[in-house]
Coordinates of C-alpha atoms in Angstrom, one line a residue:
Chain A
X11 CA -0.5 13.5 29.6
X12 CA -3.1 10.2 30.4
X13 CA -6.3 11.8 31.7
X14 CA -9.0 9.3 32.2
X15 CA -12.3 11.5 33.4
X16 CA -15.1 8.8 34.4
X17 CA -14.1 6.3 32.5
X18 CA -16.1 2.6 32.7
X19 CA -15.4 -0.3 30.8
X20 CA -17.3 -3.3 30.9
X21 CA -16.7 -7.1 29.3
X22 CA -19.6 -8.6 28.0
X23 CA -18.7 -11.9 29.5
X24 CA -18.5 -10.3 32.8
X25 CA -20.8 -9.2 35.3
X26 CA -18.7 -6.6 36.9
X27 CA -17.3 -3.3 35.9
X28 CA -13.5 -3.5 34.8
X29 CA -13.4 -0.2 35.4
X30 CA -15.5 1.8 37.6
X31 CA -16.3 5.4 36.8
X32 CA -12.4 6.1 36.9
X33 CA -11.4 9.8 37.2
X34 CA -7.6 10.3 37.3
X35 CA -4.5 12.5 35.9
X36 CA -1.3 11.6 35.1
X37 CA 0.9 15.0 34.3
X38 CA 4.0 14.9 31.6
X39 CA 7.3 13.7 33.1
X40 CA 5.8 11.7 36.3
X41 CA 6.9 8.3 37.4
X42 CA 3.5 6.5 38.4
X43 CA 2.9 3.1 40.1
X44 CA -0.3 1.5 39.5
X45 CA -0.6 -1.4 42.3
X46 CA -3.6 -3.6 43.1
X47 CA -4.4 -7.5 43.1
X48 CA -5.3 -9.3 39.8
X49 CA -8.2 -8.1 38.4
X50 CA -8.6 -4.8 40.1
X51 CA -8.1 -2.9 36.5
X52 CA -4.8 -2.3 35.6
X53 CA -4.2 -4.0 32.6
X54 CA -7.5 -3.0 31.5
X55 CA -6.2 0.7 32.2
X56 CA -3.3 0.3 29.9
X57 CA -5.1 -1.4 27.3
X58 CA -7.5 2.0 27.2
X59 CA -4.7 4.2 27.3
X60 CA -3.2 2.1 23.9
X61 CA -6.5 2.5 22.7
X62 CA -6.4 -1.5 22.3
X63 CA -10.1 -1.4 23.5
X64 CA -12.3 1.4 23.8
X65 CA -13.8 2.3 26.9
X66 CA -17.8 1.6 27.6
X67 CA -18.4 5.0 29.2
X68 CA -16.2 8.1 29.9
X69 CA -13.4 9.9 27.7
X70 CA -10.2 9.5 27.8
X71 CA -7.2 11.9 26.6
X72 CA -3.5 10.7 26.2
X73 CA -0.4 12.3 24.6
X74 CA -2.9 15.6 23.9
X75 CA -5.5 13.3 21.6
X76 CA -9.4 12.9 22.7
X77 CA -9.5 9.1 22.0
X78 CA -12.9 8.5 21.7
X79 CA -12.4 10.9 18.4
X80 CA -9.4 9.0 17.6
X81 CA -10.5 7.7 14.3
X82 CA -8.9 3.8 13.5
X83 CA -6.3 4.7 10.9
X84 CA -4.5 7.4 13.5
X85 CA -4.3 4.7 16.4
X86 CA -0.9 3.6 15.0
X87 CA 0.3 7.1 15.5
X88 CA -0.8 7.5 18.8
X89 CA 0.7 4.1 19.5
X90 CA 4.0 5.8 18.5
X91 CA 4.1 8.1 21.3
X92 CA 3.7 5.3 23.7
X93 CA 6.6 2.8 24.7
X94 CA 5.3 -0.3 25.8
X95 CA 7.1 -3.0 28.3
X96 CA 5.6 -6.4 29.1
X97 CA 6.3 -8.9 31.8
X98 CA 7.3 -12.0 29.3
X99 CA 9.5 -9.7 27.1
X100 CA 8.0 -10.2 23.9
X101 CA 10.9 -10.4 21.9
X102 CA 11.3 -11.9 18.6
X103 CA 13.4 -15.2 19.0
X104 CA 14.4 -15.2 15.7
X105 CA 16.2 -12.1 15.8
X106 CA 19.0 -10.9 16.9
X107 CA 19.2 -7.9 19.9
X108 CA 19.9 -4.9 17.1
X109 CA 17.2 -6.4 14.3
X110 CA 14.7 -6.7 17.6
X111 CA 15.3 -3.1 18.1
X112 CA 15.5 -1.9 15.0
X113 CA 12.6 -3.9 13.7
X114 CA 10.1 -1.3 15.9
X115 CA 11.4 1.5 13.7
X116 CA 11.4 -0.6 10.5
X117 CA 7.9 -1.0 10.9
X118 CA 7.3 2.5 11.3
X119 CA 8.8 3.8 7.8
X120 CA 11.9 5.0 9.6
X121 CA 15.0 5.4 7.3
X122 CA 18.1 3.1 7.7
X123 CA 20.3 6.1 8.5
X124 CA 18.3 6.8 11.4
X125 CA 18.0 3.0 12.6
X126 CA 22.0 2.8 12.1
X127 CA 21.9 6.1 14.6
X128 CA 19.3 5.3 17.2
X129 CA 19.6 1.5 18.0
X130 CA 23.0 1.4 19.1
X131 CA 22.5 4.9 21.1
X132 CA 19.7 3.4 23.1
X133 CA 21.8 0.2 23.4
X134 CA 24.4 2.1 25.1
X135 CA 21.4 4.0 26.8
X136 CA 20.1 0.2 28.6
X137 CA 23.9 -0.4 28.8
X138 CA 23.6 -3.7 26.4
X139 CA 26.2 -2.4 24.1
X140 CA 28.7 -5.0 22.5
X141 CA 25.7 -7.5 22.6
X142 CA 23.8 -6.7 19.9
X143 CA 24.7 -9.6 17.9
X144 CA 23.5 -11.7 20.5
X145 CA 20.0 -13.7 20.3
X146 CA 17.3 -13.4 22.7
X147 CA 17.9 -16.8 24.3
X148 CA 21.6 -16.0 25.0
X149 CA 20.8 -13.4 27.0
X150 CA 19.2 -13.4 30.5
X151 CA 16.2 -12.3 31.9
X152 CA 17.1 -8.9 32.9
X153 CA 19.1 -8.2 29.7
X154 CA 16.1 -9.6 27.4
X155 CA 13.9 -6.7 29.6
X156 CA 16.6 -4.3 29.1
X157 CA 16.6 -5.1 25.0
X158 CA 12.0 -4.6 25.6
X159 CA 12.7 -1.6 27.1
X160 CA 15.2 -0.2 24.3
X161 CA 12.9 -1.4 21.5
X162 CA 10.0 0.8 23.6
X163 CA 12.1 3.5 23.9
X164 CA 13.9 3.7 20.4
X165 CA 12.1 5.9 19.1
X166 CA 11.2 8.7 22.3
X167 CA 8.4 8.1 22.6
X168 CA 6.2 10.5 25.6
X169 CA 4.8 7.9 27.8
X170 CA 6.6 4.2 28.5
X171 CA 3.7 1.6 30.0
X172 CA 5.0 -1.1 31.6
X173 CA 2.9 -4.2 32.7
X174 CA 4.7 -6.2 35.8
X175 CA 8.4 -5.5 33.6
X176 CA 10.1 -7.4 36.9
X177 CA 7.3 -10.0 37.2
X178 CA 9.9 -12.3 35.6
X179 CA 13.3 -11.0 37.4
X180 CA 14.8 -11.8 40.5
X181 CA 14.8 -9.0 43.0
X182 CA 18.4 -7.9 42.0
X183 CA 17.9 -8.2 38.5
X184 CA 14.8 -6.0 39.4
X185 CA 16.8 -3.3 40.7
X186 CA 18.6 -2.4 37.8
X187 CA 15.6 -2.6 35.5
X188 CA 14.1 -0.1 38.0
X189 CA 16.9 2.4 37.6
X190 CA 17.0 2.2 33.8
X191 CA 13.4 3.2 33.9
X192 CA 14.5 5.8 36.6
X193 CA 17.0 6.9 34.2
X194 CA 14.3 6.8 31.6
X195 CA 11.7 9.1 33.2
X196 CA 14.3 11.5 34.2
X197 CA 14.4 12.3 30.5
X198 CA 11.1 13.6 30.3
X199 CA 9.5 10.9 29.6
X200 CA 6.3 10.1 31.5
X201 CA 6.2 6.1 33.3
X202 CA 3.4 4.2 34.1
X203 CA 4.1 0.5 35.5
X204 CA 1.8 -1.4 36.7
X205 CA 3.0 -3.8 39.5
X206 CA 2.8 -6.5 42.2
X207 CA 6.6 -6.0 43.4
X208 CA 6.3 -4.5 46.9
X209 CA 9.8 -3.7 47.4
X210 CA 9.8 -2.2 44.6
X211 CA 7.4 0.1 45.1
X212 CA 8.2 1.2 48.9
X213 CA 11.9 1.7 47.5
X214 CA 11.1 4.2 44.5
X215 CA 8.7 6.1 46.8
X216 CA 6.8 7.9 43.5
X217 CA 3.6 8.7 43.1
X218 CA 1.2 5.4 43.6
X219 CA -2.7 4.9 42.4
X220 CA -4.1 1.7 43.7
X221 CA -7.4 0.4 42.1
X222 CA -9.1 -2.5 43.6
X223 CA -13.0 -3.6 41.1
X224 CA -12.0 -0.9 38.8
X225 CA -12.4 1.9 41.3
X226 CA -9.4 4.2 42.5
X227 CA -8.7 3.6 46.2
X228 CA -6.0 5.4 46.6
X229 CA -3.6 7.9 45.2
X230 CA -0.7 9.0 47.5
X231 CA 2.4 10.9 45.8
X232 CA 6.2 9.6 47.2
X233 CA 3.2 6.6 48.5
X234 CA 4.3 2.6 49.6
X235 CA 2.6 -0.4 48.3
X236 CA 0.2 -0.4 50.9
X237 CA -1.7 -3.0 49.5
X238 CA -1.8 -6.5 52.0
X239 CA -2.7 -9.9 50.7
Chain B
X28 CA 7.8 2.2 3.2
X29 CA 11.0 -0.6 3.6
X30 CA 10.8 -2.9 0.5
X31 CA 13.5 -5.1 1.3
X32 CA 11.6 -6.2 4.4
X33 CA 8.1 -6.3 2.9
X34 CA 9.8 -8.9 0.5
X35 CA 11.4 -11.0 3.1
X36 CA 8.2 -11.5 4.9
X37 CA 6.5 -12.6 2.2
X38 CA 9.1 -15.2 1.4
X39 CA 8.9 -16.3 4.6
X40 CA 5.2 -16.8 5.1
X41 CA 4.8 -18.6 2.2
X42 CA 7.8 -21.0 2.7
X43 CA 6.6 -21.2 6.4
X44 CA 3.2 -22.5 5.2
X45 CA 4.5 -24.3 1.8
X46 CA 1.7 -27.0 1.8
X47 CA -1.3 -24.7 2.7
X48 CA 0.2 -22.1 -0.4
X49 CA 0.6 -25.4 -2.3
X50 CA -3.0 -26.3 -2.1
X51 CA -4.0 -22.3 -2.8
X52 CA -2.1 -22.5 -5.8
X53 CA -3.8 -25.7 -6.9
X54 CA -7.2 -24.4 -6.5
X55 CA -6.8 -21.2 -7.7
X56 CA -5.7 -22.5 -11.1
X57 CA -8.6 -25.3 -10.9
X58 CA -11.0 -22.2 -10.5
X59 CA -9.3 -20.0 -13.1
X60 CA -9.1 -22.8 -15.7
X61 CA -12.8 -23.7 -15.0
X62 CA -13.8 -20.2 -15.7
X63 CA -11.8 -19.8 -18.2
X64 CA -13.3 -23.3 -19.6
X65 CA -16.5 -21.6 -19.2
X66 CA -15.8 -18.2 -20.9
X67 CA -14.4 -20.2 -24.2
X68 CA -18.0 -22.7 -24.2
X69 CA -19.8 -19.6 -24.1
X70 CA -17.8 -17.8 -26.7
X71 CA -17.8 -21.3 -29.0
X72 CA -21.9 -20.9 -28.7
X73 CA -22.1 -17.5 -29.9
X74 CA -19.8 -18.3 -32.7
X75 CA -22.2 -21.8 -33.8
X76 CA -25.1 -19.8 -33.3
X77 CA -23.8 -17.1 -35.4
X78 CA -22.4 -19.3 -37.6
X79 CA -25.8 -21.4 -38.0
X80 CA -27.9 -18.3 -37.8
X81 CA -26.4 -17.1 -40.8
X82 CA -27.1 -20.5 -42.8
X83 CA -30.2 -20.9 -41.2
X84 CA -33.3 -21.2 -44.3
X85 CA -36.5 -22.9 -44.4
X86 CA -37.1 -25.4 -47.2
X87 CA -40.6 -25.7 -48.9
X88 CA -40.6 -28.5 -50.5
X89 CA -43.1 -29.3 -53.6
X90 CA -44.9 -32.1 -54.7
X91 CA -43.4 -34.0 -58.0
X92 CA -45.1 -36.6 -60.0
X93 CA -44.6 -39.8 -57.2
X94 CA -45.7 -37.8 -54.2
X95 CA -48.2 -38.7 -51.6
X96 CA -49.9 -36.7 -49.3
X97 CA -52.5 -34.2 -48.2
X98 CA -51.3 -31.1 -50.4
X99 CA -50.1 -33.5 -53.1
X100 CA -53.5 -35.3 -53.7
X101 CA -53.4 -33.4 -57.5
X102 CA -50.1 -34.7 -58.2
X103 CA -47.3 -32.9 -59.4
X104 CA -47.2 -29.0 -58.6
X105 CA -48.8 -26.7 -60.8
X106 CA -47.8 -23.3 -62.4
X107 CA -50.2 -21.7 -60.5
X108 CA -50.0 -23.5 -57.3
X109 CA -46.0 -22.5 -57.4
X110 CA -47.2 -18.7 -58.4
X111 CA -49.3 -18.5 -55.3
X112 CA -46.8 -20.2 -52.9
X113 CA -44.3 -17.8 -54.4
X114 CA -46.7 -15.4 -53.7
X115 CA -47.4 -16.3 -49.9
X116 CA -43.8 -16.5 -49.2
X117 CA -42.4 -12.9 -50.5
X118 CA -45.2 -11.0 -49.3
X119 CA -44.8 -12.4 -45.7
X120 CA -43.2 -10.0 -43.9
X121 CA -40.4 -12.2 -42.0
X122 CA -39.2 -13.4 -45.0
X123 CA -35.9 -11.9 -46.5
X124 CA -35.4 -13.7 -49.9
X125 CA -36.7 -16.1 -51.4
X126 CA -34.5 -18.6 -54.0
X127 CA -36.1 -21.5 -56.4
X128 CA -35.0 -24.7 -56.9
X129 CA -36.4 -26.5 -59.7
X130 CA -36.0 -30.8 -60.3
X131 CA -33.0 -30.1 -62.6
X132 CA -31.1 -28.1 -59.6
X133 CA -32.1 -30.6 -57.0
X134 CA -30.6 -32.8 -58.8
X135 CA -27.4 -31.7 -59.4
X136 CA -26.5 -30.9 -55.7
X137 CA -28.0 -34.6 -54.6
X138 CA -25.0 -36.0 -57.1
X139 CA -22.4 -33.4 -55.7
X140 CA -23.3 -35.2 -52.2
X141 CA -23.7 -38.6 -53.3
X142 CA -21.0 -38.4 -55.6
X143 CA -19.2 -41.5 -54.3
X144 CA -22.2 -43.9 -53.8
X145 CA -24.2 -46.1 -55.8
X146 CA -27.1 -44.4 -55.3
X147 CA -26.2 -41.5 -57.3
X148 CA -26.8 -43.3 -60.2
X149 CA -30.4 -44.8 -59.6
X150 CA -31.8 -41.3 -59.1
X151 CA -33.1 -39.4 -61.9
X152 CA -34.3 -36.0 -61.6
X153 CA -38.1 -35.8 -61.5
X154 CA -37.8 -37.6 -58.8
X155 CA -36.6 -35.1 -56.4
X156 CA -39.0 -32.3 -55.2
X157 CA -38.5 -29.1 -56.4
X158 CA -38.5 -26.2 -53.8
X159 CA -37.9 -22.7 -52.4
X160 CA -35.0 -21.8 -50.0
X161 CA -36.2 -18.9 -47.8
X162 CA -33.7 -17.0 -46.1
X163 CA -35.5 -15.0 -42.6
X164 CA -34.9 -11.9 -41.5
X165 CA -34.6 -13.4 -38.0
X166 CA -33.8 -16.8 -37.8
X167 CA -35.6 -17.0 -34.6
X168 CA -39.2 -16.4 -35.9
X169 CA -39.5 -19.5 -38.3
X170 CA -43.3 -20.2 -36.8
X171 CA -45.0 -17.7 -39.0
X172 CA -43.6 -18.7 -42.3
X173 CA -43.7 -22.4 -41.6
X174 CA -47.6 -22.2 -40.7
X175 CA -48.3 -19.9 -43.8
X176 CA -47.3 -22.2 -46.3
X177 CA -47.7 -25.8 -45.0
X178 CA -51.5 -26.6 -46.0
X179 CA -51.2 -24.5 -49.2
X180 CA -51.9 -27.0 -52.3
X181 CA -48.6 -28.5 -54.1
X182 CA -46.3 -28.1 -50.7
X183 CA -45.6 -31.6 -50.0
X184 CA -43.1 -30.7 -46.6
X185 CA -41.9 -27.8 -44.5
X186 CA -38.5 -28.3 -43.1
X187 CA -37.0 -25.5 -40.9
X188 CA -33.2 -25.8 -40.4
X189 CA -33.4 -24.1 -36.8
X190 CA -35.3 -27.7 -35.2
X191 CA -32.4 -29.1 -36.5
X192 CA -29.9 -27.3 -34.9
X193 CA -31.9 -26.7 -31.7
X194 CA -30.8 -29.9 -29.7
X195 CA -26.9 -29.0 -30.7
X196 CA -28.1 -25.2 -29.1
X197 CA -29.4 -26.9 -26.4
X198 CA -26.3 -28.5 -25.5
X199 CA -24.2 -26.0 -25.4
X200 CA -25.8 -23.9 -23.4
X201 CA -26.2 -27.0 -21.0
X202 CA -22.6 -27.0 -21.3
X203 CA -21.9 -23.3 -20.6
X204 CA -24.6 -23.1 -17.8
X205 CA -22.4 -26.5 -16.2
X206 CA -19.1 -25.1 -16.4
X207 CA -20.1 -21.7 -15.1
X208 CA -21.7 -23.9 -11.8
X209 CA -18.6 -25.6 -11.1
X210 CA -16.4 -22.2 -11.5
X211 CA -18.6 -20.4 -9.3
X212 CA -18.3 -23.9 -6.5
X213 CA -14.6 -23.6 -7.2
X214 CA -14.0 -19.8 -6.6
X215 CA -16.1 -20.1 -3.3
X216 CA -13.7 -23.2 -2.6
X217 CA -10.8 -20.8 -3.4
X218 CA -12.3 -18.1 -1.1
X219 CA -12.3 -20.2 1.7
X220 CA -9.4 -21.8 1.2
X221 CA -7.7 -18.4 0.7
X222 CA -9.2 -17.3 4.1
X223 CA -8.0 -20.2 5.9
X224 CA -4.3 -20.0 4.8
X225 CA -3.8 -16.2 5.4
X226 CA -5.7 -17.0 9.2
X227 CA -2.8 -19.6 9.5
X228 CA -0.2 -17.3 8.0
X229 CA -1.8 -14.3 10.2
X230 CA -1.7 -16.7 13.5
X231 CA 1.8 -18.5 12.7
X232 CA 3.3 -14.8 12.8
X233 CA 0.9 -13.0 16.2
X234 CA 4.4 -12.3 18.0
X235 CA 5.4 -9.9 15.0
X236 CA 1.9 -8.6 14.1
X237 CA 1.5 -8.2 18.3
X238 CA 4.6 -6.1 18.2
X239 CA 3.9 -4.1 15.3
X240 CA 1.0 -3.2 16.7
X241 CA 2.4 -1.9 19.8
X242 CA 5.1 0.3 18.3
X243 CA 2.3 1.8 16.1
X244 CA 2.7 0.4 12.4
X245 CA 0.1 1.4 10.3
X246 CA -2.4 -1.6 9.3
X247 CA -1.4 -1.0 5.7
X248 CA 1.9 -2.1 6.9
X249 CA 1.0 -4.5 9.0
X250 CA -1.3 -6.9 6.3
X251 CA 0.7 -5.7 3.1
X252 CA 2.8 -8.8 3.6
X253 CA -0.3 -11.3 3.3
X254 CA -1.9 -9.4 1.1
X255 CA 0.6 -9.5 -1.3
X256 CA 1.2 -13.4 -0.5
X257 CA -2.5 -14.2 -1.6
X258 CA -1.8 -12.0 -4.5
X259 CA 1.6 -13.5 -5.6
X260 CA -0.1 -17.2 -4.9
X261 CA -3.4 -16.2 -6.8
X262 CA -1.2 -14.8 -9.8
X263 CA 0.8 -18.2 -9.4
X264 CA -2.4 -20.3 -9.5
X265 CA -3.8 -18.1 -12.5
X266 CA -1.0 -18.9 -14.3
X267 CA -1.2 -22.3 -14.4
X268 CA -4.7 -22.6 -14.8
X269 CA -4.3 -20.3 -17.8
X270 CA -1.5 -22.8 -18.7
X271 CA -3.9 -25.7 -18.3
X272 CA -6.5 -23.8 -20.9
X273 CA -4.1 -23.2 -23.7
X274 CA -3.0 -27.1 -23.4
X275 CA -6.3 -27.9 -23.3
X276 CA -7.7 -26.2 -26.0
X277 CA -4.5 -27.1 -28.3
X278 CA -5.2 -31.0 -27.5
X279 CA -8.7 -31.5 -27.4
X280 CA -10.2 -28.8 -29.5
X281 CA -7.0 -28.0 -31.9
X282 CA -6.1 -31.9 -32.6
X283 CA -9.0 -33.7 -31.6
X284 CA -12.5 -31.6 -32.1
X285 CA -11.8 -29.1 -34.8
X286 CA -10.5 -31.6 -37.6
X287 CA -12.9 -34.1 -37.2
X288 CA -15.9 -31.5 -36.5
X289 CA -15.5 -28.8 -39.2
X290 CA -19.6 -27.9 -39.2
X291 CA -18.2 -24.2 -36.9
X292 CA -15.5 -22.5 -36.3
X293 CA -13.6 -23.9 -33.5
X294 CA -11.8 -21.4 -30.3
X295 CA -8.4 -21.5 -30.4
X296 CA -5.2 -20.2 -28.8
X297 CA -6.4 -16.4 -29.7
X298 CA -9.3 -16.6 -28.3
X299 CA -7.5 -17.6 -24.6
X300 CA -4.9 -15.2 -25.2
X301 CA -7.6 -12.6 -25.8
X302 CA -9.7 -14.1 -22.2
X303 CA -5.6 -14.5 -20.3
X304 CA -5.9 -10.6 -18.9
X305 CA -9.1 -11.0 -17.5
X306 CA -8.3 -14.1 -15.9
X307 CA -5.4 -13.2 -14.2
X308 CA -7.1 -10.1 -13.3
X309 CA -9.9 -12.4 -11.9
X310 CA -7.4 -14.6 -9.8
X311 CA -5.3 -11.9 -8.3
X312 CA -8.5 -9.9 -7.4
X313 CA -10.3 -12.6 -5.7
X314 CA -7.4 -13.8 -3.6
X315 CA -6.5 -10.5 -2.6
X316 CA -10.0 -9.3 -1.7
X317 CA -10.6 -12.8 0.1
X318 CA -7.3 -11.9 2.3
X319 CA -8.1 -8.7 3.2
X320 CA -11.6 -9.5 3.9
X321 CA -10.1 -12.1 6.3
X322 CA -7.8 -9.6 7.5
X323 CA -10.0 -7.6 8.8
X324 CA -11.4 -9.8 11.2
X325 CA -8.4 -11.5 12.1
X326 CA -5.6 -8.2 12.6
X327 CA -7.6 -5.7 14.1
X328 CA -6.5 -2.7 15.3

């Protein structure tokens, strides 16, 4: 589903690699952790895989497309097939829970029939149903994540990234984001978070790729967190 | 494509950045009404000229019984010395026709224009010169005909109509030449401006552009709504500056210029009806190119 086969990126503004000749597979339907300290690469390994930045060396492949031959105009649809979860929510204040949700298929050209259908079926999915009247900032931190991860998951799509989605939740709170993205990746639908949450990590016991200066260190299947300050 | 929703985000940029659309609006219509100023000086100068061209004779003017002079040192004119000026002038080959005046003529057209004044009365008519009219095939090559017939005996003066006109020429096209300067200042002020509002309008609204990105809209989507804002605000602005040019061509050129100044035909409200598609054309295109130009660097991919 994600194969990255020697893949380098490098900032002009820095003097080392991001990435770091980065060979690695991620198959259809896994549940992946990617751990490491800041800077090590992740978020620079789901920023390739959106195709938000192209890589300086190396090919990649995700969802079955060569992206390097990805021309500009088909990112959006490759974007399509990828659900994407951030730490800070990104949620549009001014909106309520339903119109935050169904603005991602709005934007896509999808018909109101369908919008009327899927929202309030992936509401009941991230078990936020009966609030979709309510505005971002009446909610709490774990139901905001919940409504991010509905709007990346509206419209099914293959793979769900997720940047630190619990880097804002209390361990609890935590918990039950974990098991909707469980739930989630049961479905067929392949996860990749990247994350600092230890617990986390040595609960789920799924597969775990660690990178420290853009080179793979590890990658352990049913692994821990491994990784000590 | 969901209309409803292009709409609303067009409403609300442009509300959301009311003053910055304001001053778009203003400059676009300055720019449109300047070109348009600048279209309608140009058109006015091809009608004068045309106008004037048209007219446009030279005037050799004979020696009569009181004239001084080199060609006039014999006196009055001679049959012959009018044969061979005749002559001179109809076989020259820029010349198209040739019409003679003699005293008597001369002066019955000097009393149609004096009729009013005293001086009508004190004028008899030997002496006024007799004189041909030549009319020239092109009004611009007067040189040949005026050299040809100036030192011939019994020409007393060669006046040419066209070094007349030439300062009037001259200041029109100084006028067309400004007024296309300050449209070309003030569409480049429009560009910018243009650019700056849709970087504001592009930056006040990251969080949705950021998000549309990420579920995969297509850029056509994404910049439609501030493409179409420039466009509404350029058609806005066009409007009014077309606006501006009918009211200024009905006050200053309808009830001040063309009553007072009847020596051309004036422009008028046809001829910025006839000039309004292009202009509006011209507004639209430039603020939506300007966007999308803008767009490019500021909503990438």
């Amino acid at each position: 589903m994600i194969l990255f086969d020697n893949v380098s990126k490098l900032y002009p503004t820095q003097n080392q690699a991001a990435l770091d000749s980065l060979s690695l597979e991620i198959e259809k339907g896994e549940f992946v952790f990617l751990v490491g300290p800041s800077g090590s690469g992740k978020s620079t390994f789901l920023r390739l895989t959106l195709r938000e930045e192209k890589p300086t060396a190396g090919r990649i492949r995700v969802a079955g497309k060569d992206l390097h031959r990805l021309s500009n105009w088909k990112v959006p649809h490759l974007r399509r097939r990828i659900g994407t979860v951030f730490q800070d929510f990104r949620l549009l204040p001014n909106k309520t829970v339903f119109e935050n949700i169904a603005f991602a298929l709005q934007v896509i050209g999808k018909p109101r029939r369908q919008i009327n259908r899927d929202v309030p079926a992936v509401l009941e999915l991230v078990g936020l149903d009966g609030k979709e009247d309510r505005m971002p900032d009446q909610l709490s931190g774990g139901e905001q994540q919940r409504v991010a991860v509905a709007r990346a998951f509206v419209n099914r799509p293959l793979i769900l990234l997720a940047d630190e989605p619990t880097g804002n939740l209390d361990p609890g709170t935590s918990v039950g984001i974990m098991k909707l993205l469980d739930r989630i990746n049961r479905t067929g639908t392949t996860v990749v978070m990247a994350t600092h949450d230890q617990s986390i990590v040595d609960q789920m016991r799924k597969r775990v790729i660690e990178l420290e200066h853009g080179k793979l260190v590890r990658d352990q299947s049913r692994g821990v967190y491994g990784y000590t300050r | 494509m969901r209309f409803q929703y292009v709409l609303s985000e067009i409403a609300t940029g442009l509300r959301r950045n009311l003053t910055m659309t304001i001053a778009l609006v203003i400059v676009v219509a300055i720019s449109i009404a300047m070109l348009g100023a600048g279209l309608l000086v140009r058109s006015q100068a091809d009608t004068t000229k045309g106008y004037w061209y048209d007219r446009i004779e030279i005037s050799v003017f004979m020696c009569n019984a009181f004239s001084t002079g080199a060609g006039c040192a014999d006196g009055a004119v001679t049959d012959a010395q009018r044969d061979s000026i005749r002559q001179t002038l109809e076989s020259h080959p820029e010349v198209d026709e040739v019409f003679y005046e003699n005293q008597e003529q001369a002066f019955q057209r000097f009393s149609e224009q004096f009729d009013d004044s005293d001086i009508g009365g004190i004028i008899t008519p030997d002496q006024l010169p007799e004189s041909f009219r030549v009319a020239l095939q092109d009004p611009e090559e007067y040189d040949g005909v005026v050299s040809a017939v100036s030192g011939l005996p019994g020409v007393q003066e060669v006046t040419d109509q066209r070094q007349l006109l030439e300062p009037l020429f001259r200041t029109l096209s100084g006028f067309q030449l400004a007024a296309f300067a300050i449209t070309v200042i003030q569409i480049i002020a429009a560009v910018l401006l243009i650019a700056n509002t849709i970087r504001l309008a592009a930056f006040n609204r990251r969080r949705e552009t950021g998000i549309m990105r990420l579920v995969g809209a297509s850029n056509f989507y994404i910049q439609l709504p501030f493409i179409l804002e420039a466009a509404i605000a350029g058609l806005l602005g066009s409007l009014l500056g077309i606006a501006a040019l009918f009211a200024g061509v009905e006050l200053v050129v309808g009830r001040f210029i063309a009553p007072n100044l009847q020596f051309t035909t004036w422009v008028d409200g046809a001829d910025v009806w006839s000039a309004t598609p292009w202009l509006l054309i011209a507004g639209v295109a430039v603020s939506m190119l300007a966007s999308f130009i803008t767009l490019r660097r500021y909503l990438r991919v």
